[in-house]
Coordinates of C-alpha atoms in Angstrom, one line a residue:
X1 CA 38.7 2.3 -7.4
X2 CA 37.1 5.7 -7.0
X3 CA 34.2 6.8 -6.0
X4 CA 32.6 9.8 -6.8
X5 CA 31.6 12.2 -4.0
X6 CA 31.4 15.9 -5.1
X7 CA 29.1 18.2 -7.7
X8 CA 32.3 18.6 -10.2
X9 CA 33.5 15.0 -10.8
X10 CA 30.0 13.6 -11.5
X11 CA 29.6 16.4 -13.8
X12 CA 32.9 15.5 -15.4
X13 CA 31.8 11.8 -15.8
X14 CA 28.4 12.7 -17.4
X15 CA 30.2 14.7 -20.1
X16 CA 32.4 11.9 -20.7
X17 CA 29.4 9.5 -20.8
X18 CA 27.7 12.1 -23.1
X19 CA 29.4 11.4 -25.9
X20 CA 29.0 7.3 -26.4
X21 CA 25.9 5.8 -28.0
X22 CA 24.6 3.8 -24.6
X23 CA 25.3 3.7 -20.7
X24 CA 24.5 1.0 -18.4
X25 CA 22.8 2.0 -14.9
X26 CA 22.3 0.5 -12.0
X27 CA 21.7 1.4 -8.0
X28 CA 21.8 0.2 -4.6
X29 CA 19.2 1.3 -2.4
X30 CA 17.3 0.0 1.2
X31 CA 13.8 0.1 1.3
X32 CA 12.6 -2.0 3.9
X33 CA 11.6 1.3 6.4
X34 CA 10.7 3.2 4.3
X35 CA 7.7 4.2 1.4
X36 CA 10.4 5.7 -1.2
X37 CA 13.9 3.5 -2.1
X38 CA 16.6 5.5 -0.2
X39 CA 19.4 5.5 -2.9
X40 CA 22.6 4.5 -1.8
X41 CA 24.6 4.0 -4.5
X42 CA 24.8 4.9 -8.4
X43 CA 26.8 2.8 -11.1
X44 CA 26.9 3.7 -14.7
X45 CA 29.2 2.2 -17.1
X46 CA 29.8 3.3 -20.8
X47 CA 31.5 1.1 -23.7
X48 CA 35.4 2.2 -22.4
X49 CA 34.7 3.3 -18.5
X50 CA 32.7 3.0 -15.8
X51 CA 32.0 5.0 -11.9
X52 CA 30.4 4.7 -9.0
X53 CA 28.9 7.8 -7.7
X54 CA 28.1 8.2 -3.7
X55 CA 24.6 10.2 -3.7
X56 CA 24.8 10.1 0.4
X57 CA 28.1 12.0 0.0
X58 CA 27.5 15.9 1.6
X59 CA 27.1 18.5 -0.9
X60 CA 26.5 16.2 -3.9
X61 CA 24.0 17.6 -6.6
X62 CA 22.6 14.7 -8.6
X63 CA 21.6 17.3 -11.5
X64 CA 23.9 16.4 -14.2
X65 CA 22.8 12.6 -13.5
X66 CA 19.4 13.4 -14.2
X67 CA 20.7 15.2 -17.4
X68 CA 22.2 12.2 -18.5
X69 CA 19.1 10.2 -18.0
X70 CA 17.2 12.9 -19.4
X71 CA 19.2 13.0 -22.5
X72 CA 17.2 11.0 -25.1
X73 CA 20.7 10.6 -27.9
X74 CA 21.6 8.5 -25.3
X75 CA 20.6 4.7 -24.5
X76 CA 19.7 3.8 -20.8
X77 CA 20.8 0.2 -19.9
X78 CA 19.2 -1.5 -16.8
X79 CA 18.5 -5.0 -15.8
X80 CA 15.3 -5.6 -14.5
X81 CA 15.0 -1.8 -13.9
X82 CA 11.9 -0.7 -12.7
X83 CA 13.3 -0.2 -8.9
X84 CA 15.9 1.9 -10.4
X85 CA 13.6 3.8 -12.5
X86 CA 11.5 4.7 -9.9
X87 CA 14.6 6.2 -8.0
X88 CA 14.9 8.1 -11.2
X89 CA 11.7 9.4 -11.1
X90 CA 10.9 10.3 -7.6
X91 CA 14.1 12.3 -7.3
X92 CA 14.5 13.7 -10.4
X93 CA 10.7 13.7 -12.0
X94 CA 11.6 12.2 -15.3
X95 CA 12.1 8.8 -16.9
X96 CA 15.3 7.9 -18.5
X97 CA 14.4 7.7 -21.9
X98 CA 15.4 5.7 -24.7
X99 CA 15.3 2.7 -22.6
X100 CA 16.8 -1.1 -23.1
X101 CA 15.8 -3.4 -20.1
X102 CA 18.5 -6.6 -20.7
X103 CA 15.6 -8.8 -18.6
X104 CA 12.5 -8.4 -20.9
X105 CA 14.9 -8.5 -23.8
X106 CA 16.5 -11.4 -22.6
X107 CA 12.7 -13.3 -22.3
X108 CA 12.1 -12.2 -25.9
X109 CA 15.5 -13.6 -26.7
X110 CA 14.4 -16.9 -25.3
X111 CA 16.5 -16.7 -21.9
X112 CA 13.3 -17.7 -19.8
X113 CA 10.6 -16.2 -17.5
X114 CA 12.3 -13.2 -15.5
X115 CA 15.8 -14.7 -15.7
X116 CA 19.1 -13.1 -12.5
X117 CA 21.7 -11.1 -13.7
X118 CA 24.1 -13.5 -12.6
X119 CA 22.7 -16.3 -14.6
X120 CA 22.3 -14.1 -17.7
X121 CA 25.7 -12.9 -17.5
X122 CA 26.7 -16.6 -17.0
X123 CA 24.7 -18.0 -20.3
X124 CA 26.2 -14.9 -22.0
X125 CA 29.5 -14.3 -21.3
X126 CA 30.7 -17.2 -19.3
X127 CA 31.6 -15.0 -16.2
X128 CA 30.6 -16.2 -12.8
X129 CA 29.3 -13.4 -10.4
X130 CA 30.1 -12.8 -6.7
X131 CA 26.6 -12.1 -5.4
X132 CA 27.7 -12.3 -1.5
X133 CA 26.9 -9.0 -0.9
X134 CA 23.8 -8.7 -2.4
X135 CA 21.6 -8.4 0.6
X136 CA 24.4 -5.7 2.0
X137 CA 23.5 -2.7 3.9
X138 CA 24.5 -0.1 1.4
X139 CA 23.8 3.2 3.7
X140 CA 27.2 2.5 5.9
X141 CA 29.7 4.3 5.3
X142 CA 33.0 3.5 4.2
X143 CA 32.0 0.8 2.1
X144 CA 34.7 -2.1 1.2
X145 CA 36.7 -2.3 -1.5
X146 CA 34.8 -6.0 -2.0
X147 CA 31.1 -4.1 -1.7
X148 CA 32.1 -1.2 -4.2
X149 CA 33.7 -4.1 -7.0
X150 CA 31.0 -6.1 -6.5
X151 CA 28.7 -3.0 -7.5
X152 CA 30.7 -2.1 -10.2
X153 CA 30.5 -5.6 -11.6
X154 CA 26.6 -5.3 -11.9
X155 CA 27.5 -2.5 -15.0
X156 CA 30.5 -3.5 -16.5
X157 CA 29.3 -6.5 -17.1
X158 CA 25.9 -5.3 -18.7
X159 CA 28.2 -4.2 -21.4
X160 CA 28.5 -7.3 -22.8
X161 CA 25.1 -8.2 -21.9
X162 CA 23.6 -5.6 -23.9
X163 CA 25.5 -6.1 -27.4
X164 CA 24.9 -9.8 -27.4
X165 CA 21.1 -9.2 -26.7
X166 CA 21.1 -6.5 -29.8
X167 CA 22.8 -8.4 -31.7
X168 CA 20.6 -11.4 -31.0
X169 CA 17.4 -9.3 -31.3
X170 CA 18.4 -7.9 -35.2
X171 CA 19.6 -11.0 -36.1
X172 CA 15.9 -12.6 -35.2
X173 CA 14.2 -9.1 -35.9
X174 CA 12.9 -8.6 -32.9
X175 CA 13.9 -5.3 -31.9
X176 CA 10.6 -3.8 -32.0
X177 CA 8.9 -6.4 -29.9
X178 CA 11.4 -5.1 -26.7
X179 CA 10.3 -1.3 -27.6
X180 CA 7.0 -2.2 -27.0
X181 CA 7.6 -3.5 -23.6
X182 CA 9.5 -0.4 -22.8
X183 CA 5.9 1.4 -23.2
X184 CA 5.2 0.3 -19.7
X185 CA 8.4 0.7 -18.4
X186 CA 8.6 4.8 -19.2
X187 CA 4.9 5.2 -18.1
X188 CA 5.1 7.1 -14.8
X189 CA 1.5 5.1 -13.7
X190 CA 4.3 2.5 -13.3
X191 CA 5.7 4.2 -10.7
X192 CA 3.7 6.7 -8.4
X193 CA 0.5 5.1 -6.9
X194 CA -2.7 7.9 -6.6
X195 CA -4.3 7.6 -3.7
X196 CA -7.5 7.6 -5.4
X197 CA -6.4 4.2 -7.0
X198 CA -4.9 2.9 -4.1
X199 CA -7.4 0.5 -3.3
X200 CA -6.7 -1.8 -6.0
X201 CA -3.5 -3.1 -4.8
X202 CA -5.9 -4.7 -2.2
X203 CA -7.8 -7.8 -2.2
X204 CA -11.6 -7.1 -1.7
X205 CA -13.4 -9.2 0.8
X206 CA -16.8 -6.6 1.1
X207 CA -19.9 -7.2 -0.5
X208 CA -21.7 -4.0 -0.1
X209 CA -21.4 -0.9 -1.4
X210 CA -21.0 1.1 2.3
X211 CA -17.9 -0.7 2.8
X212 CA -16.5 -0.5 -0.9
X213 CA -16.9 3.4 0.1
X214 CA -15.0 2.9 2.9
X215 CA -12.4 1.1 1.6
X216 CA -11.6 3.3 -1.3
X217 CA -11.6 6.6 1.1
X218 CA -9.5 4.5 3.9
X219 CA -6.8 2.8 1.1
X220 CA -6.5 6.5 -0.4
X221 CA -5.6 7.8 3.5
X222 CA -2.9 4.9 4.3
X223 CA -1.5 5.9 0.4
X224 CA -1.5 9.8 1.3
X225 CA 0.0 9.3 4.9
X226 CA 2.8 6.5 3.8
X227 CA 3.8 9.0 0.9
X228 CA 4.1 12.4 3.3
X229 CA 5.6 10.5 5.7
X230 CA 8.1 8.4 3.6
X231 CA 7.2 5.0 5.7
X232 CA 5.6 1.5 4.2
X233 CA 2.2 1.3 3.9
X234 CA 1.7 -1.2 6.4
X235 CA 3.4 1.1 9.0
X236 CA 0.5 3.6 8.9
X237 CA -2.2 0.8 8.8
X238 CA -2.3 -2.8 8.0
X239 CA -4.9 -4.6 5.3
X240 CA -6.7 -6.3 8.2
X241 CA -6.8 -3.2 10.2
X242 CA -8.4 -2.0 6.6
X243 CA -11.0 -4.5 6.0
X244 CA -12.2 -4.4 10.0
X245 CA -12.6 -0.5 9.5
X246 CA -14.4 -0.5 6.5
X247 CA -17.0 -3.5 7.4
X248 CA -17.4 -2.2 11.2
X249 CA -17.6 1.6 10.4
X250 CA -17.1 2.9 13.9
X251 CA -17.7 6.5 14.4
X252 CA -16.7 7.2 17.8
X253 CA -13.6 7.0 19.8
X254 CA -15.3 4.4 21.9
X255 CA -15.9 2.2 18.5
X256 CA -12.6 2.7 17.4
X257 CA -11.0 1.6 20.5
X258 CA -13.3 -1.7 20.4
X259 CA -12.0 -2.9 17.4
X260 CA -8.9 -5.8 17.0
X261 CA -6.7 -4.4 14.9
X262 CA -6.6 -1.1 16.8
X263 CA -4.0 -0.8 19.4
X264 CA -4.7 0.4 22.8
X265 CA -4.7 4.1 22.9
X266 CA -5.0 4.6 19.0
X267 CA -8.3 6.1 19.5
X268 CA -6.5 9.4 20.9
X269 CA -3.8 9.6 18.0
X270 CA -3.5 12.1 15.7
X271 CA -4.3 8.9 12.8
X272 CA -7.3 7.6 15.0
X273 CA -9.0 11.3 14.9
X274 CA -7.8 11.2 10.8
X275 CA -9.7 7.6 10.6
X276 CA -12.9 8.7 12.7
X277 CA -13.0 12.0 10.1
X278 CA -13.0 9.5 7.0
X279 CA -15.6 7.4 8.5
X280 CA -18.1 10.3 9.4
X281 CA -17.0 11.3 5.7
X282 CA -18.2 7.6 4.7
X283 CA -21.5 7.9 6.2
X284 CA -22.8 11.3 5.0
X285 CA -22.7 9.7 1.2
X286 CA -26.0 9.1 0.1
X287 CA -27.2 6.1 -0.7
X288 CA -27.7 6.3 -4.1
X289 CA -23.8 8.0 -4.4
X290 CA -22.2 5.2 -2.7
X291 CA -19.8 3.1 -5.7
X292 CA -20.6 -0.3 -7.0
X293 CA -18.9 -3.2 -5.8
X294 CA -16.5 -4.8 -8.2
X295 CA -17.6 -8.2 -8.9
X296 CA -15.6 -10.7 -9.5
X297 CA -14.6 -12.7 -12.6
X298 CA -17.2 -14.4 -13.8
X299 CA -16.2 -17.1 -16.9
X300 CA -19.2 -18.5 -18.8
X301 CA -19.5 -22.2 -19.0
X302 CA -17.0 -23.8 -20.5
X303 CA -14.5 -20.8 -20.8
X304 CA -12.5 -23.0 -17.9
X305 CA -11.7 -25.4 -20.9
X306 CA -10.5 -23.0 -23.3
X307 CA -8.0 -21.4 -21.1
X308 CA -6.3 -24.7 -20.5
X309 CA -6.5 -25.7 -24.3
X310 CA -5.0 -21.6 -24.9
X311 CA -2.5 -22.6 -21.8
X312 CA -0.5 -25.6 -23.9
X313 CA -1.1 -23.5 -27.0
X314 CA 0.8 -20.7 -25.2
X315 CA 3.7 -23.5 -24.0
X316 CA 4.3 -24.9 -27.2
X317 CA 4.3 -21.3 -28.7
X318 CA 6.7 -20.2 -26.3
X319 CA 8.9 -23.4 -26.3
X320 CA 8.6 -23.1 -31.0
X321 CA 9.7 -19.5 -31.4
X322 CA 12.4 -19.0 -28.1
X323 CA 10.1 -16.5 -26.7
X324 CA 9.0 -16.4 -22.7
X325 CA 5.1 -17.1 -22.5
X326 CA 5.0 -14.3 -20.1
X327 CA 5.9 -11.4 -22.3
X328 CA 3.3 -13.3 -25.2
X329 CA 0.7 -13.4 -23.3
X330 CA -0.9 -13.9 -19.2
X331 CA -3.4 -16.1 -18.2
X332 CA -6.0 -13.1 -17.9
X333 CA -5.3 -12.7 -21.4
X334 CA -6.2 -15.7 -22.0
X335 CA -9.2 -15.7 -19.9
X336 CA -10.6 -12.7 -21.9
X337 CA -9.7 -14.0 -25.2
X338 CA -12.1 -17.1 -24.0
X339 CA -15.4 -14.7 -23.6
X340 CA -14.2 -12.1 -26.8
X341 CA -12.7 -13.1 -29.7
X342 CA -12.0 -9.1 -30.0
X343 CA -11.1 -8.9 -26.4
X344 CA -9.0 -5.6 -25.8
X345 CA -5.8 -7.4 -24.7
X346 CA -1.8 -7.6 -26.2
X347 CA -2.2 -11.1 -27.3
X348 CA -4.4 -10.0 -29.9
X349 CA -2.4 -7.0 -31.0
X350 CA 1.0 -6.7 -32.9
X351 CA 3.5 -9.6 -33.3
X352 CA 1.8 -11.4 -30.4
X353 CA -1.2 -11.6 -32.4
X354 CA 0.5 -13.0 -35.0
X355 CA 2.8 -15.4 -32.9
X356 CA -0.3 -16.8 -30.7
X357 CA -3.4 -14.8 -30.6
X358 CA -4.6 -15.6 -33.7
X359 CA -4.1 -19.2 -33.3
X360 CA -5.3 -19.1 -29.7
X361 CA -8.8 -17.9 -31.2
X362 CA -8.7 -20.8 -33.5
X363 CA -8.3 -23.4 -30.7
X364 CA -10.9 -22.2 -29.1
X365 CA -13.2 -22.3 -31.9
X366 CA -12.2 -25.6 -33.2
X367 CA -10.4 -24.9 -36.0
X368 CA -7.6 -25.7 -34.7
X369 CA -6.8 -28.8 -32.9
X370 CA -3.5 -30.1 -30.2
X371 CA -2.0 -34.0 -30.4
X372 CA 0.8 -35.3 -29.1
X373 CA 3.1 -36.4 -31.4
X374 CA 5.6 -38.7 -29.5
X375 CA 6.1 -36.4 -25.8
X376 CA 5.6 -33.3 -28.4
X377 CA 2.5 -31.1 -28.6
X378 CA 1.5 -30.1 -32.3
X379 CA -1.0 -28.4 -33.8
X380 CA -3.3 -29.2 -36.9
X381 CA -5.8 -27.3 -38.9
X382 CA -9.4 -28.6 -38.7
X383 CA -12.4 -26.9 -40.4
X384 CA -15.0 -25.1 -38.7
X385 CA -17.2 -26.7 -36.4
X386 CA -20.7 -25.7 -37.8
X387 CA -23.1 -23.8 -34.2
X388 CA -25.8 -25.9 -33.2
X389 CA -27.6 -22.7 -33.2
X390 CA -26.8 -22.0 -37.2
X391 CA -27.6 -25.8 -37.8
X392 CA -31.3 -25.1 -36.6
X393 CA -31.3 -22.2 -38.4
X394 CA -30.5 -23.7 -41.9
X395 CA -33.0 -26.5 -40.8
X396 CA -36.4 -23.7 -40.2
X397 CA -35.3 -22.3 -43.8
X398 CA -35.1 -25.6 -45.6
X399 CA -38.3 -25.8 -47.7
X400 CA -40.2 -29.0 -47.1
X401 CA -40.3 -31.6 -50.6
X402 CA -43.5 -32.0 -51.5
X403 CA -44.6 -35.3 -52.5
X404 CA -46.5 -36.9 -55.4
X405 CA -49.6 -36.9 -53.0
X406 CA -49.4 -33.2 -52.1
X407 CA -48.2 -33.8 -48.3
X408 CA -45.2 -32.1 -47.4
X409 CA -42.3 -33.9 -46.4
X410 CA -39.3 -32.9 -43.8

């Protein structure tokens, strides 16, 4: 089995690959010190060959890879591929593109919520994977014969994978459904984190808008210092250490040093001067500048019961067509589609719309209804519960009879 270490062969192999209709990809990579994957291994696979490629080998130019990816005649295989595409894209600025991820097509397929590999290429092919080196360190070098098969196994395999989930997907016509998934997958949002947005990713525990400010400027810091210095975010400054900052808003060493999630001597590091500069930043914003605090969600009364009615709508929808409830639709979906009937969400829009979002709006207005039959949920069609609201309405504009007396009556 060999393993391909210089500029030459991997060009060699990408002009091979070049010239068939799809490649399946895949990598092994460590992350666990580090802000960026490291990639330590490349397999691609196309329908008569397949390589792994050593990107820690000296001298080795990944260019002609990233042609390959780049090439859009070409169809780029992954499983569950977003950690791969975001190898793609931090080393070689692009996203490999036309894209076919065997996991979302597999939940549109019916396979279940975010199914392995290994089971997939179980229920698929029958073939039983050796996963015992999955948690391997994959920056040593030489690696085993064992470690590079098992590797290689992750794409030859996805061969077989991918034409039985085409085949599956044309045969059901629902090709188009996994295209649109892939919209996410190719958006580079999906893989670089701005600063500016960084404080998202973060659960807010503040009330006011002083320490919103705070936040935002110290969560866009950690992101810019964990991204120049390629280390985790939590490396350059834990969540606590965060929230502390942003509610205590010291602005002196002294402060700084007073604080719990500070180690001792912190104050007189290069990031303590960095955090002192973003809190005298902070507390020149004036007043009426300073950001409004996100509030929370906030369901109107009886929105609570709609969601669980739209929840077993979404089960039974999922469980009728062979389709994963995830990719139909998420609970804030649902949650959305309780306040707004034209709530800007993918449930209402395309084939989910016509699978479940129309019928979830229903449900919630009463015209349509859930029973058991037997241990079964089923729907039925009801008519339209009339408002109270419309019912007075039709009452004030009912004209009164009037009687043989002349006195009105109701």
């Amino acid at each position: 089995m060999k393993t391909i270490t210089t500029t030459a062969e991997l060009a060699e192999a990408c002009t091979h690959f070049a010239d068939h209709p799809y490649v399946t990809v895949d990598t092994e990579f460590l992350r666990e010190t580090t802000y960026w994957p490291k990639l330590c291994l490349i397999q691609m696979a196309g329908p008569d060959d397949a390589v792994l490629i050593d990107p820690l080998a000296e001298g080795l130019d990944l260019a002609p890879f990233f042609a390959l990816m780049a090439d859009t005649s070409i169809v780029k295989v992954f499983h569950a591929g977003r950690q791969d595409i975001e190898i793609i894209y931090h080393l070689g600025n692009l996203i490999p593109a036309p894209m076919f991820d065997s996991q979302v097509a597999a939940m549109v397929c019916g396979f279940g919520d975010s199914i392995s590999y290994d089971q997939l290429v179980m229920r698929l092919t029958g073939a039983r994977l050796d996963k015992s080196h999955r948690y391997t360190d994959w920056s040593r070098r030489p690696l085993t014969e064992k470690q590079l098969t098992y590797a290689l196994a992750d794409v030859t395999h996805l061969r077989d994978v991918y034409h039985a989930l085409r085949a599956n997907l044309e045969e059901q016509k629902r090709s188009e459904w996994v295209q649109e998934e892939m919209e996410i997958l190719t958006s580079p949002e999906t893989y670089y984190t701005e600063p500016s947005r960084a404080w998202k990713r973060m659960k807010l525990r503040i009330r006011k808008p002083k320490e919103f400010a705070a936040l935002k400027e110290l969560a866009a810091w950690r992101e810019s210092e964990a991204q120049a210095r390629d280390v985790p975010r939590n490396r350059v400054l834990k969540d606590e250490a965060i929230f502390e900052l942003a509610i205590q808003q010291p602005q002196t060493q002294e402060a700084l040093s007073a604080l719990r999630s500070t180690s001792k001597g912190y104050e007189r590091s290069k990031s303590g001067h960095d955090l002192l500069q973003v809190m005298q930043k902070v507390a020149k914003i004036p007043v009426e500048d300073l950001p409004d605090v996100p509030k929370g969600k906030t369901q109107p009364e009886g929105s609570g019961a709609a969601v669980d009615l739209m929840k077993v709508l979404l089960k039974l929808t999922s469980e009728r067509h062979g389709v994963a409830a995830k990719v139909i639709a998420t609970v804030d979906d649902l949650e959305k589609i309780a306040c707004d009937d034209d709530a800007d969400v993918a449930a209402l829009k395309g084939w989910r719309r016509e699978l479940f979002g129309q019928y979830a709006i229903k449900v919630k207005t009463g015209e349509m209804a859930l029973r058991l039959e037997g241990k079964r949920v089923a729907t039925i069609e009801c008519e339209a519960p009339e408002i109270p609201e419309k019912k007075q309405a039709a009452k004030r504009r009912k004209k009164p009879r009037v009687s043989q007396n002349g006195t009105s009556q109701g």
